[in-house]
Tab-separated table of C-alpha atoms in Angstrom:
chain	number	residue	atom	x	y	z
A	495	MET	CA	26.466	3.617	22.916
A	496	ALA	CA	24.425	4.344	19.525
A	497	PHE	CA	26.327	1.724	17.751
A	498	GLN	CA	25.803	-1.026	20.367
A	499	ALA	CA	22.156	-0.078	20.790
A	500	ALA	CA	21.395	-0.264	17.189
A	501	ILE	CA	22.857	-3.969	17.236
A	502	VAL	CA	20.961	-4.752	20.220
A	503	LEU	CA	17.691	-3.432	18.675
A	504	PHE	CA	17.699	-4.875	15.408
A	505	ALA	CA	19.453	-8.203	16.325
A	506	THR	CA	16.793	-8.838	19.087
A	507	PHE	CA	14.078	-7.743	16.668
A	508	PHE	CA	14.927	-10.075	13.907
A	509	MET	CA	15.870	-12.831	16.243
A	510	LEU	CA	12.054	-12.572	17.668
A	511	LEU	CA	10.645	-12.158	14.128
A	512	GLY	CA	12.614	-15.248	12.724
A	513	ILE	CA	10.868	-17.468	15.562
A	514	GLY	CA	7.573	-16.400	14.781
A	515	VAL	CA	6.972	-13.643	17.553
A	516	PRO	CA	4.229	-11.382	16.436
A	517	ILE	CA	5.769	-8.474	15.081
A	518	SER	CA	4.157	-5.715	17.560
A	519	VAL	CA	5.635	-7.755	20.473
A	520	CYS	CA	9.079	-7.956	18.450
A	521	ILE	CA	9.083	-4.159	18.192
A	522	GLY	CA	8.038	-3.605	21.904
A	523	ILE	CA	10.676	-6.056	23.402
A	524	ALA	CA	13.566	-4.876	21.111
A	525	SER	CA	12.799	-1.351	21.819
A	526	LEU	CA	12.799	-2.082	25.711
A	527	THR	CA	15.979	-4.211	25.391
A	528	ALA	CA	17.868	-1.378	23.425
A	529	ALA	CA	16.732	1.309	25.814
A	530	LEU	CA	18.201	-0.415	28.835
A	531	LEU	CA	21.664	0.725	27.587
A	532	ALA	CA	20.672	4.303	28.292
A	533	VAL	CA	17.913	4.346	30.919
A	534	PRO	CA	17.007	2.340	34.030
A	535	LEU	CA	14.412	-0.174	33.817
A	536	ASP	CA	11.703	1.513	35.898
A	537	ILE	CA	11.762	4.706	33.883
A	538	ILE	CA	11.751	2.704	30.654
A	539	LEU	CA	8.524	0.996	31.593
A	540	PHE	CA	6.780	4.346	32.885
A	541	THR	CA	7.930	6.189	29.580
A	542	ALA	CA	7.253	3.225	27.171
A	543	ALA	CA	3.646	3.117	28.601
A	544	GLN	CA	3.365	6.765	28.163
A	545	ASN	CA	4.505	6.625	24.599
A	546	MET	CA	2.309	3.734	23.691
A	547	VAL	CA	-0.807	5.713	24.815
A	548	GLY	CA	0.356	8.926	23.071
A	549	GLY	CA	1.296	7.331	20.036
A	550	ILE	CA	-2.269	6.353	19.460
A	551	ASN	CA	-3.788	9.346	20.849
A	552	SER	CA	-3.945	11.233	17.353
A	553	PHE	CA	-6.958	12.729	15.579
A	554	ALA	CA	-5.347	12.021	12.235
A	555	LEU	CA	-5.099	8.227	13.063
A	556	LEU	CA	-8.897	8.186	13.214
A	557	ALA	CA	-8.712	8.407	9.413
A	558	VAL	CA	-6.916	5.211	9.003
A	559	ILE	CA	-9.633	3.531	11.263
A	560	PHE	CA	-12.620	4.919	9.315
A	561	PHE	CA	-11.060	3.878	5.877
A	562	ILE	CA	-10.533	0.403	7.315
A	563	LEU	CA	-14.248	0.076	8.221
A	564	ALA	CA	-15.150	1.702	4.838
A	565	GLY	CA	-12.902	-0.742	2.966
A	566	SER	CA	-14.496	-3.539	4.786
A	567	ILE	CA	-17.902	-2.356	3.759
A	568	MET	CA	-16.879	-2.183	0.236
A	569	ASN	CA	-15.275	-5.565	0.174
A	570	ASN	CA	-18.578	-7.000	1.177
A	571	GLY	CA	-20.822	-4.610	-0.815
A	572	GLY	CA	-20.713	-5.723	-4.210
A	573	ILE	CA	-18.620	-3.141	-5.545
A	574	ALA	CA	-16.005	-5.192	-7.182
A	575	ILE	CA	-17.979	-6.592	-10.001
A	576	ARG	CA	-19.168	-3.018	-11.032
A	577	LEU	CA	-15.455	-1.811	-11.132
A	578	ILE	CA	-14.354	-4.897	-12.986
A	579	ASN	CA	-17.117	-4.260	-15.733
A	580	LEU	CA	-15.501	-0.791	-15.934
A	581	ALA	CA	-12.102	-2.239	-16.407
A	582	LYS	CA	-13.375	-4.407	-19.011
A	583	LEU	CA	-14.560	-1.188	-20.840
A	584	ILE	CA	-10.974	0.534	-20.307
A	585	ALA	CA	-8.736	-2.266	-21.327
A	586	GLY	CA	-10.929	-4.803	-23.194
A	587	ARG	CA	-9.353	-4.436	-26.583
A	588	LEU	CA	-5.636	-5.186	-25.750
A	589	PRO	CA	-4.264	-8.760	-26.234
A	590	GLY	CA	-4.647	-10.724	-23.141
A	591	SER	CA	-7.722	-8.285	-22.346
A	592	LEU	CA	-8.674	-10.026	-19.312
A	593	ALA	CA	-5.265	-9.784	-17.798
A	594	HIS	CA	-5.372	-5.917	-18.441
A	595	THR	CA	-8.918	-5.800	-16.831
A	596	ASN	CA	-7.530	-7.523	-13.846
A	597	VAL	CA	-4.787	-4.617	-13.374
A	598	VAL	CA	-7.266	-1.917	-14.089
A	599	GLY	CA	-9.802	-3.537	-11.690
A	600	ASN	CA	-7.000	-3.794	-8.913
A	601	MET	CA	-6.160	-0.100	-9.521
A	602	LEU	CA	-9.793	0.854	-9.083
A	603	PHE	CA	-10.774	-1.289	-6.370
A	604	GLY	CA	-7.389	-1.243	-4.469
A	605	SER	CA	-7.666	2.560	-4.443
A	606	ILE	CA	-11.324	2.482	-2.987
A	607	SER	CA	-10.605	-0.224	-0.423
A	608	GLY	CA	-7.046	0.712	0.382
A	609	SER	CA	-5.830	-2.879	0.701
A	610	ALA	CA	-3.794	-4.871	-1.488
A	611	VAL	CA	-5.154	-8.173	0.092
A	612	ALA	CA	-8.570	-7.137	-0.374
A	613	ALA	CA	-7.962	-6.312	-3.835
A	614	ALA	CA	-6.415	-9.503	-4.728
A	615	ALA	CA	-8.931	-11.376	-3.243
A	616	ALA	CA	-12.016	-9.498	-4.508
A	617	ILE	CA	-10.685	-8.969	-8.161
A	618	GLY	CA	-8.731	-12.221	-8.452
A	619	SER	CA	-11.556	-14.486	-7.447
A	620	VAL	CA	-13.669	-12.867	-10.260
A	621	MET	CA	-11.038	-12.708	-12.828
A	622	SER	CA	-9.252	-16.010	-12.393
A	623	PRO	CA	-11.757	-18.282	-13.291
A	624	LEU	CA	-12.741	-16.168	-16.355
A	625	GLN	CA	-9.055	-16.236	-17.548
A	626	ALA	CA	-8.901	-19.931	-16.968
A	627	GLN	CA	-12.011	-20.561	-19.151
A	628	GLU	CA	-9.973	-18.409	-21.919
A	629	GLY	CA	-6.984	-20.575	-21.833
A	630	TYR	CA	-4.875	-18.224	-19.943
A	631	LYS	CA	-2.142	-20.029	-17.863
A	632	ARG	CA	-2.908	-20.036	-14.310
A	633	SER	CA	0.580	-18.779	-13.330
A	634	TYR	CA	0.150	-15.947	-15.669
A	635	SER	CA	-3.338	-14.924	-14.223
A	636	ALA	CA	-2.167	-15.286	-10.715
A	637	ALA	CA	1.096	-13.114	-11.307
A	638	VAL	CA	-0.953	-10.243	-12.925
A	639	ASN	CA	-3.217	-10.102	-10.077
A	640	ILE	CA	-0.612	-10.472	-7.424
A	641	ALA	CA	1.662	-7.672	-9.173
A	642	SER	CA	-1.245	-5.181	-9.593
A	643	SER	CA	-2.906	-5.396	-6.220
A	644	PRO	CA	-0.572	-3.147	-4.249
A	645	THR	CA	-1.476	-0.127	-6.622
A	646	GLY	CA	-3.903	0.666	-3.902
A	647	PHE	CA	-1.221	1.834	-1.511
A	648	LEU	CA	-0.291	4.804	-3.855
A	649	ILE	CA	-3.542	5.598	-5.559
A	650	PRO	CA	-5.570	7.392	-2.747
A	651	PRO	CA	-7.475	7.074	-0.363
A	652	SER	CA	-4.436	5.233	1.044
A	653	GLY	CA	-4.058	4.266	4.765
A	654	ALA	CA	-0.250	3.719	4.235
A	655	LEU	CA	0.007	7.277	3.239
A	656	ILE	CA	-1.839	8.546	6.326
A	657	ILE	CA	0.433	6.516	8.541
A	658	TYR	CA	3.456	8.026	6.955
A	659	SER	CA	2.118	11.604	7.400
A	660	LEU	CA	1.620	10.949	11.078
A	661	VAL	CA	5.101	9.555	11.591
A	662	SER	CA	6.836	11.994	9.352
A	663	GLY	CA	5.605	14.870	11.623
A	664	GLY	CA	2.686	16.150	9.853
A	665	THR	CA	3.383	15.958	6.116
A	666	SER	CA	0.219	17.321	4.134
A	667	ILE	CA	-2.163	14.169	3.650
A	668	ALA	CA	-3.733	16.016	0.867
A	669	ALA	CA	-0.453	16.537	-0.872
A	670	LEU	CA	0.544	12.823	-0.321
A	671	PHE	CA	-2.801	11.544	-1.644
A	672	ILE	CA	-2.625	13.776	-5.085
A	673	ALA	CA	1.192	12.880	-5.328
A	674	GLY	CA	0.197	9.188	-5.280
A	675	TYR	CA	-1.942	9.375	-8.550
A	676	LEU	CA	0.930	9.208	-11.216
A	677	PRO	CA	3.345	6.781	-9.446
A	678	GLY	CA	0.242	4.749	-8.844
A	679	ILE	CA	-0.912	4.855	-12.456
A	680	LEU	CA	2.764	4.182	-13.487
A	681	MET	CA	2.826	1.281	-11.489
A	682	GLY	CA	-0.259	-0.170	-13.003
A	683	LEU	CA	0.987	0.656	-16.573
A	684	SER	CA	4.327	-1.109	-16.166
A	685	ILE	CA	2.535	-4.326	-15.272
A	686	MET	CA	0.225	-3.885	-18.407
A	687	VAL	CA	3.397	-3.557	-20.624
A	688	VAL	CA	4.800	-6.939	-19.493
A	689	ALA	CA	1.341	-8.574	-19.580
A	690	TYR	CA	0.927	-7.293	-23.013
A	691	PHE	CA	4.122	-8.806	-24.290
A	692	ILE	CA	3.289	-12.104	-22.662
A	693	ALA	CA	-0.179	-12.191	-23.905
A	694	LYS	CA	1.237	-11.336	-27.536
A	695	LYS	CA	3.809	-14.450	-27.205
A	696	GLU	CA	1.062	-16.735	-25.764
A	697	GLN	CA	-1.655	-15.471	-28.297
A	698	TYR	CA	-4.264	-14.805	-25.487
A	699	PRO	CA	-7.447	-13.697	-27.062
A	700	VAL	CA	-8.845	-10.056	-27.312
A	701	ALA	CA	-12.440	-9.602	-25.845
A	702	ASP	CA	-15.274	-9.049	-28.113
A	703	PRO	CA	-16.408	-5.449	-28.815
A	704	ILE	CA	-18.757	-4.177	-26.095
A	705	PRO	CA	-22.092	-2.669	-27.710
A	706	PHE	CA	-22.533	1.221	-27.141
A	707	LYS	CA	-25.752	0.793	-24.958
A	708	VAL	CA	-23.845	-1.692	-22.662
A	709	LYS	CA	-20.860	0.853	-22.374
A	710	ILE	CA	-23.180	3.465	-21.233
A	711	LYS	CA	-24.797	1.067	-18.672
A	712	VAL	CA	-21.236	-0.056	-17.337
A	713	ILE	CA	-20.266	3.385	-16.875
A	714	LEU	CA	-23.472	4.413	-15.008
A	715	ASP	CA	-23.235	1.474	-12.917
A	716	ALA	CA	-19.661	2.316	-11.968
A	717	ILE	CA	-20.230	6.030	-11.462
A	718	PRO	CA	-21.787	5.659	-7.896
A	719	SER	CA	-18.606	3.749	-6.770
A	720	LEU	CA	-16.126	6.058	-8.243
A	721	MET	CA	-17.922	8.979	-6.604
A	722	LEU	CA	-16.540	7.735	-3.379
A	723	ILE	CA	-13.031	8.848	-4.592
A	724	VAL	CA	-14.255	12.289	-6.005
A	725	ILE	CA	-16.138	12.984	-2.774
A	726	VAL	CA	-13.496	11.928	-0.564
A	727	ILE	CA	-10.396	12.936	-2.280
A	728	GLY	CA	-12.045	16.210	-3.646
A	729	GLY	CA	-13.255	17.166	-0.040
A	730	ILE	CA	-9.758	16.885	1.281
A	731	VAL	CA	-8.009	18.735	-1.394
A	732	ALA	CA	-10.641	21.645	-1.629
A	733	GLY	CA	-10.162	21.844	2.355
A	734	ILE	CA	-13.880	21.136	2.838
A	735	PHE	CA	-12.978	18.422	5.453
A	736	THR	CA	-9.912	16.896	7.009
A	737	ALA	CA	-8.628	13.542	5.924
A	738	THR	CA	-10.437	12.069	9.381
A	739	GLU	CA	-13.780	13.647	8.353
A	740	GLY	CA	-13.368	12.557	4.885
A	741	ALA	CA	-12.752	8.888	6.036
A	742	ALA	CA	-16.113	9.214	8.131
A	743	VAL	CA	-17.885	10.474	4.841
A	744	ALA	CA	-16.521	7.381	3.033
A	745	VAL	CA	-17.933	4.936	5.656
A	746	ILE	CA	-21.456	6.548	5.348
A	747	TYR	CA	-21.261	6.708	1.733
A	748	ALA	CA	-20.052	3.128	1.455
A	749	THR	CA	-22.705	1.852	3.654
A	750	LEU	CA	-25.531	3.885	1.875
A	751	LEU	CA	-24.223	2.398	-1.442
A	752	ALA	CA	-24.146	-1.227	-0.305
A	753	LEU	CA	-27.636	-0.943	1.034
A	754	ILE	CA	-28.738	0.706	-2.276
A	755	TYR	CA	-27.090	-2.214	-4.302
A	756	ARG	CA	-28.819	-4.599	-1.689
A	757	SER	CA	-25.589	-6.520	-1.580
A	758	ILE	CA	-25.267	-6.296	2.389
A	759	SER	CA	-27.954	-6.695	4.856
A	760	TRP	CA	-28.393	-5.597	8.308
A	761	HIS	CA	-27.175	-9.095	9.439
A	762	ASP	CA	-23.907	-8.543	7.826
A	763	ILE	CA	-23.003	-5.521	9.862
A	764	PRO	CA	-21.589	-7.440	12.912
A	765	LYS	CA	-19.493	-9.338	10.605
A	766	ILE	CA	-18.073	-6.321	8.881
A	767	LEU	CA	-17.492	-4.361	12.319
A	768	THR	CA	-15.726	-7.563	13.685
A	769	GLU	CA	-13.394	-7.609	10.607
A	770	SER	CA	-12.799	-3.746	11.092
A	771	ILE	CA	-12.256	-3.857	14.822
A	772	THR	CA	-9.640	-6.675	14.562
A	773	MET	CA	-7.713	-4.977	11.834
A	774	THR	CA	-8.096	-1.618	13.721
A	775	GLY	CA	-6.622	-3.186	16.856
A	776	ILE	CA	-3.572	-4.559	15.047
A	777	VAL	CA	-2.630	-1.260	13.447
A	778	LEU	CA	-3.388	0.584	16.945
A	779	PHE	CA	-1.066	-1.808	18.564
A	780	LEU	CA	1.594	-1.410	15.732
A	781	VAL	CA	1.535	2.229	16.139
A	782	GLY	CA	1.759	2.123	19.746
A	783	ALA	CA	4.740	-0.162	19.786
A	784	SER	CA	6.298	1.932	17.050
A	785	SER	CA	6.196	4.959	19.139
A	786	VAL	CA	7.980	3.098	21.818
A	787	MET	CA	10.804	2.148	19.204
A	788	SER	CA	10.887	5.816	18.165
A	789	TRP	CA	11.402	6.850	21.521
A	790	SER	CA	14.107	4.145	22.200
A	791	MET	CA	16.006	5.081	19.015
A	792	THR	CA	15.890	8.802	19.809
A	793	ILE	CA	17.422	8.481	23.395
A	794	THR	CA	20.040	6.068	22.264
A	795	GLY	CA	21.004	8.089	19.223
A	796	ILE	CA	20.355	5.255	16.610
A	797	PRO	CA	19.001	7.449	13.813
A	798	GLY	CA	22.129	9.666	14.002
A	799	GLU	CA	24.455	6.560	13.851
A	800	ILE	CA	22.690	5.138	10.766
A	801	SER	CA	22.630	8.559	9.010
A	802	ASN	CA	26.479	8.948	9.744
A	803	ALA	CA	27.005	5.507	8.480
A	804	ILE	CA	25.219	5.929	5.187
A	805	LEU	CA	26.546	9.355	4.652
A	806	SER	CA	30.000	8.081	5.266
A	807	ILE	CA	29.880	5.653	2.305
A	808	SER	CA	28.488	8.614	0.014
A	809	ASP	CA	27.286	12.111	0.315
A	810	ASN	CA	25.866	11.909	-3.405
A	811	LYS	CA	22.243	12.189	-3.482
A	812	ILE	CA	21.905	9.461	-6.299
A	813	ILE	CA	23.832	6.915	-4.431
A	814	VAL	CA	22.183	7.621	-0.975
A	815	LEU	CA	18.746	7.185	-2.382
A	816	PHE	CA	19.876	4.070	-4.127
A	817	MET	CA	21.056	2.597	-0.927
A	818	MET	CA	17.911	3.539	0.875
A	819	MET	CA	15.926	1.836	-2.011
A	820	VAL	CA	17.645	-1.380	-1.715
A	821	ILE	CA	17.455	-1.554	2.043
A	822	LEU	CA	13.683	-0.844	1.748
A	823	LEU	CA	13.214	-3.381	-0.992
A	824	VAL	CA	14.801	-6.026	1.335
A	825	ILE	CA	12.740	-4.811	4.350
A	826	GLY	CA	9.766	-5.150	2.346
A	827	THR	CA	10.307	-8.838	1.659
A	828	PHE	CA	9.770	-9.799	5.298
A	829	MET	CA	7.888	-6.998	6.879
A	830	ASP	CA	4.314	-5.699	6.284
A	831	ILE	CA	3.991	-2.062	4.991
A	832	THR	CA	2.467	-0.728	8.215
A	833	PRO	CA	5.208	-1.567	10.727
A	834	ALA	CA	7.926	-0.838	8.006
A	835	VAL	CA	6.581	2.633	7.413
A	836	LEU	CA	6.244	3.413	11.306
A	837	ILE	CA	9.963	1.979	11.952
A	838	PHE	CA	11.741	3.405	9.000
A	839	THR	CA	10.255	6.789	8.335
A	840	PRO	CA	12.098	8.198	11.325
A	841	ILE	CA	15.372	6.597	10.439
A	842	PHE	CA	15.489	7.549	6.679
A	843	LEU	CA	13.347	10.750	6.245
A	844	PRO	CA	15.992	12.856	8.015
A	845	ILE	CA	18.580	11.400	5.728
A	846	ALA	CA	16.319	12.327	2.696
A	847	THR	CA	15.503	15.857	3.758
A	848	GLN	CA	19.345	16.483	4.457
A	849	MET	CA	19.808	15.586	0.799
A	850	GLY	CA	17.054	18.099	-0.468
A	851	VAL	CA	14.328	15.333	-1.022
A	852	ASP	CA	11.003	16.696	-0.415
A	853	PRO	CA	9.247	14.857	2.407
A	854	VAL	CA	5.986	14.214	0.085
A	855	HIS	CA	8.413	12.781	-2.789
A	856	PHE	CA	10.177	10.577	-0.023
A	857	GLY	CA	6.826	9.520	1.290
A	858	ILE	CA	5.854	8.094	-2.225
A	859	ILE	CA	9.306	6.486	-2.668
A	860	LEU	CA	8.909	4.704	0.672
A	861	ILE	CA	5.381	3.426	0.070
A	862	PHE	CA	6.211	2.423	-3.564
A	863	ASN	CA	9.316	0.309	-2.355
A	864	LEU	CA	7.450	-1.333	0.599
A	865	ALA	CA	4.304	-1.990	-1.831
A	866	ILE	CA	6.629	-4.183	-4.136
A	867	GLY	CA	7.415	-6.417	-0.802
A	868	ILE	CA	3.597	-7.141	-0.779
A	869	MET	CA	4.137	-9.329	-3.767
A	870	THR	CA	7.559	-11.108	-2.630
A	871	PRO	CA	8.233	-14.134	-0.478
A	872	PRO	CA	8.676	-14.862	2.535
A	873	VAL	CA	5.983	-12.551	4.025
A	874	GLY	CA	4.371	-11.302	1.023
A	875	SER	CA	0.661	-11.281	1.892
A	876	ALA	CA	-0.582	-10.454	-1.640
A	877	LEU	CA	1.401	-13.373	-3.022
A	878	PHE	CA	-0.161	-15.791	-0.742
A	879	ILE	CA	-3.646	-14.575	-1.084
A	880	GLY	CA	-3.216	-14.249	-4.948
A	881	SER	CA	-1.763	-17.583	-5.355
A	882	SER	CA	-4.656	-19.070	-3.213
A	883	VAL	CA	-7.310	-17.283	-5.313
A	884	GLY	CA	-5.631	-18.284	-8.557
A	885	LYS	CA	-5.475	-21.949	-7.394
A	886	VAL	CA	-1.745	-22.017	-8.312
A	887	SER	CA	1.244	-22.993	-6.048
A	888	ILE	CA	3.764	-20.074	-4.849
A	889	GLU	CA	6.721	-22.152	-6.691
A	890	GLU	CA	4.608	-21.908	-10.116
A	891	VAL	CA	3.840	-18.134	-9.966
A	892	ILE	CA	7.226	-16.986	-9.118
A	893	PRO	CA	9.062	-17.312	-12.535
A	894	THR	CA	6.264	-15.215	-14.076
A	895	LEU	CA	5.945	-12.838	-11.408
A	896	VAL	CA	9.799	-12.162	-11.634
A	897	LYS	CA	9.164	-10.496	-14.885
A	898	PHE	CA	6.665	-8.011	-13.413
A	899	PHE	CA	8.958	-7.397	-10.442
A	900	ALA	CA	11.538	-6.335	-12.899
A	901	ALA	CA	8.962	-3.785	-14.635
A	902	LEU	CA	8.079	-2.550	-11.103
A	903	ILE	CA	11.788	-2.007	-10.215
A	904	ILE	CA	12.211	0.007	-13.592
A	905	ALA	CA	9.002	2.193	-12.554
A	906	LEU	CA	10.442	2.642	-9.052
A	907	PHE	CA	13.677	4.002	-10.433
A	908	LEU	CA	11.760	6.456	-12.373
A	909	VAL	CA	9.633	7.506	-9.405
A	910	VAL	CA	12.916	8.046	-7.345
A	911	TYR	CA	15.100	9.888	-9.653
A	912	ILE	CA	12.335	12.047	-11.391
A	913	PRO	CA	10.519	13.941	-8.512
A	914	GLN	CA	8.117	15.563	-10.669
A	915	ILE	CA	6.312	12.357	-11.356
A	916	SER	CA	5.123	12.736	-7.547
A	917	LEU	CA	5.279	16.507	-7.112
A	918	PHE	CA	3.672	17.714	-10.281
A	919	LEU	CA	0.048	17.269	-9.294
A	920	PRO	CA	0.553	18.687	-5.711
A	921	GLN	CA	2.601	21.771	-7.097
A	922	LEU	CA	-0.300	22.292	-9.831
A	923	LEU	CA	-2.871	22.235	-7.181
A	924	ASN	CA	-0.615	24.515	-4.680
A	925	LEU	CA	-0.489	21.781	-1.995
A	926	LEU	CA	3.288	22.198	-1.624
């Protein structure tokens, strides 16, 4: 039955997705259809409703909601330009300095906002015109912005890692957050290496030296924004507050900061709240629908069937991880990161743990894989936003983007097969 249920589940899901049905609805209908093979309809409807409510009845899930609100406040709060100035200070003396500034800016802003789309829009809208003035090709500028925007999924605080913690059965959020730093930095550095060689070839200019007094002012201006990360992550790791309480602190801090900067007024609050409520509704519906899918897969035995299928090909850890990595890279090209985490964590995590992979390490592997999908067609949201902000067509940006894609794949291989890249910091801080 499990084999037939798997075919029904995924065939229904991809067929509905292909004709443009919203992904939450695809998940729900596919789950109910597959469950019909094992349970009567009246029991399915009753149990599915219970699972949807139970799936979103989680204190930990409040952290995602609060971080969405904090990110929305920051996106409208004048924080991006201060982080861009700091990024110029960090990367401004490299060939193609504005491109490196874009990468560092996305790493800083993405980690604070937790959104690849927000980072691509906020940093790209400032950097693209500046790079055009300096003679950078628009396709190169857009590709750099698109490729570096997903770094915030790994560099905490990250909503995607919180979702993974929830679905994985309670993997430590503090450990996941700390584990994301080195892979996230590696992700950014891999993009900077490619950007460096392209800039050398195209002879893009190096920024003028920044006077010492200006450096001090830039650092002082950026410290209040960066303190958000220190307060939230430091508080969670030190056990001062939970991830949910830390997210609430982030909302209060971001609001005070935006009001101090005078970049938002009280009239902007309704717009910010509307954006946050809309995004929260989407995430909660996805979580609820995915809870139904998890139940449907459990009663039909689909995870066990998939596990047996993969392990029947090979029980070698290296090969099994490679197969999962390829599958997740393909999944990431047409599915957003949140539903992909919700659907594939229950399928692949048991296989990974059976092979001796630490759940924290697997969480980083999963998010890194799916983050790459944000920049690839046909459903790459960062690709569309970055191309729009960079005023370049997708067809023009793809050839350059492929070079960055190759560098990210190499970085992904390192993260997958060298566990200490993810686990060194959590072990150092006794979080594992």
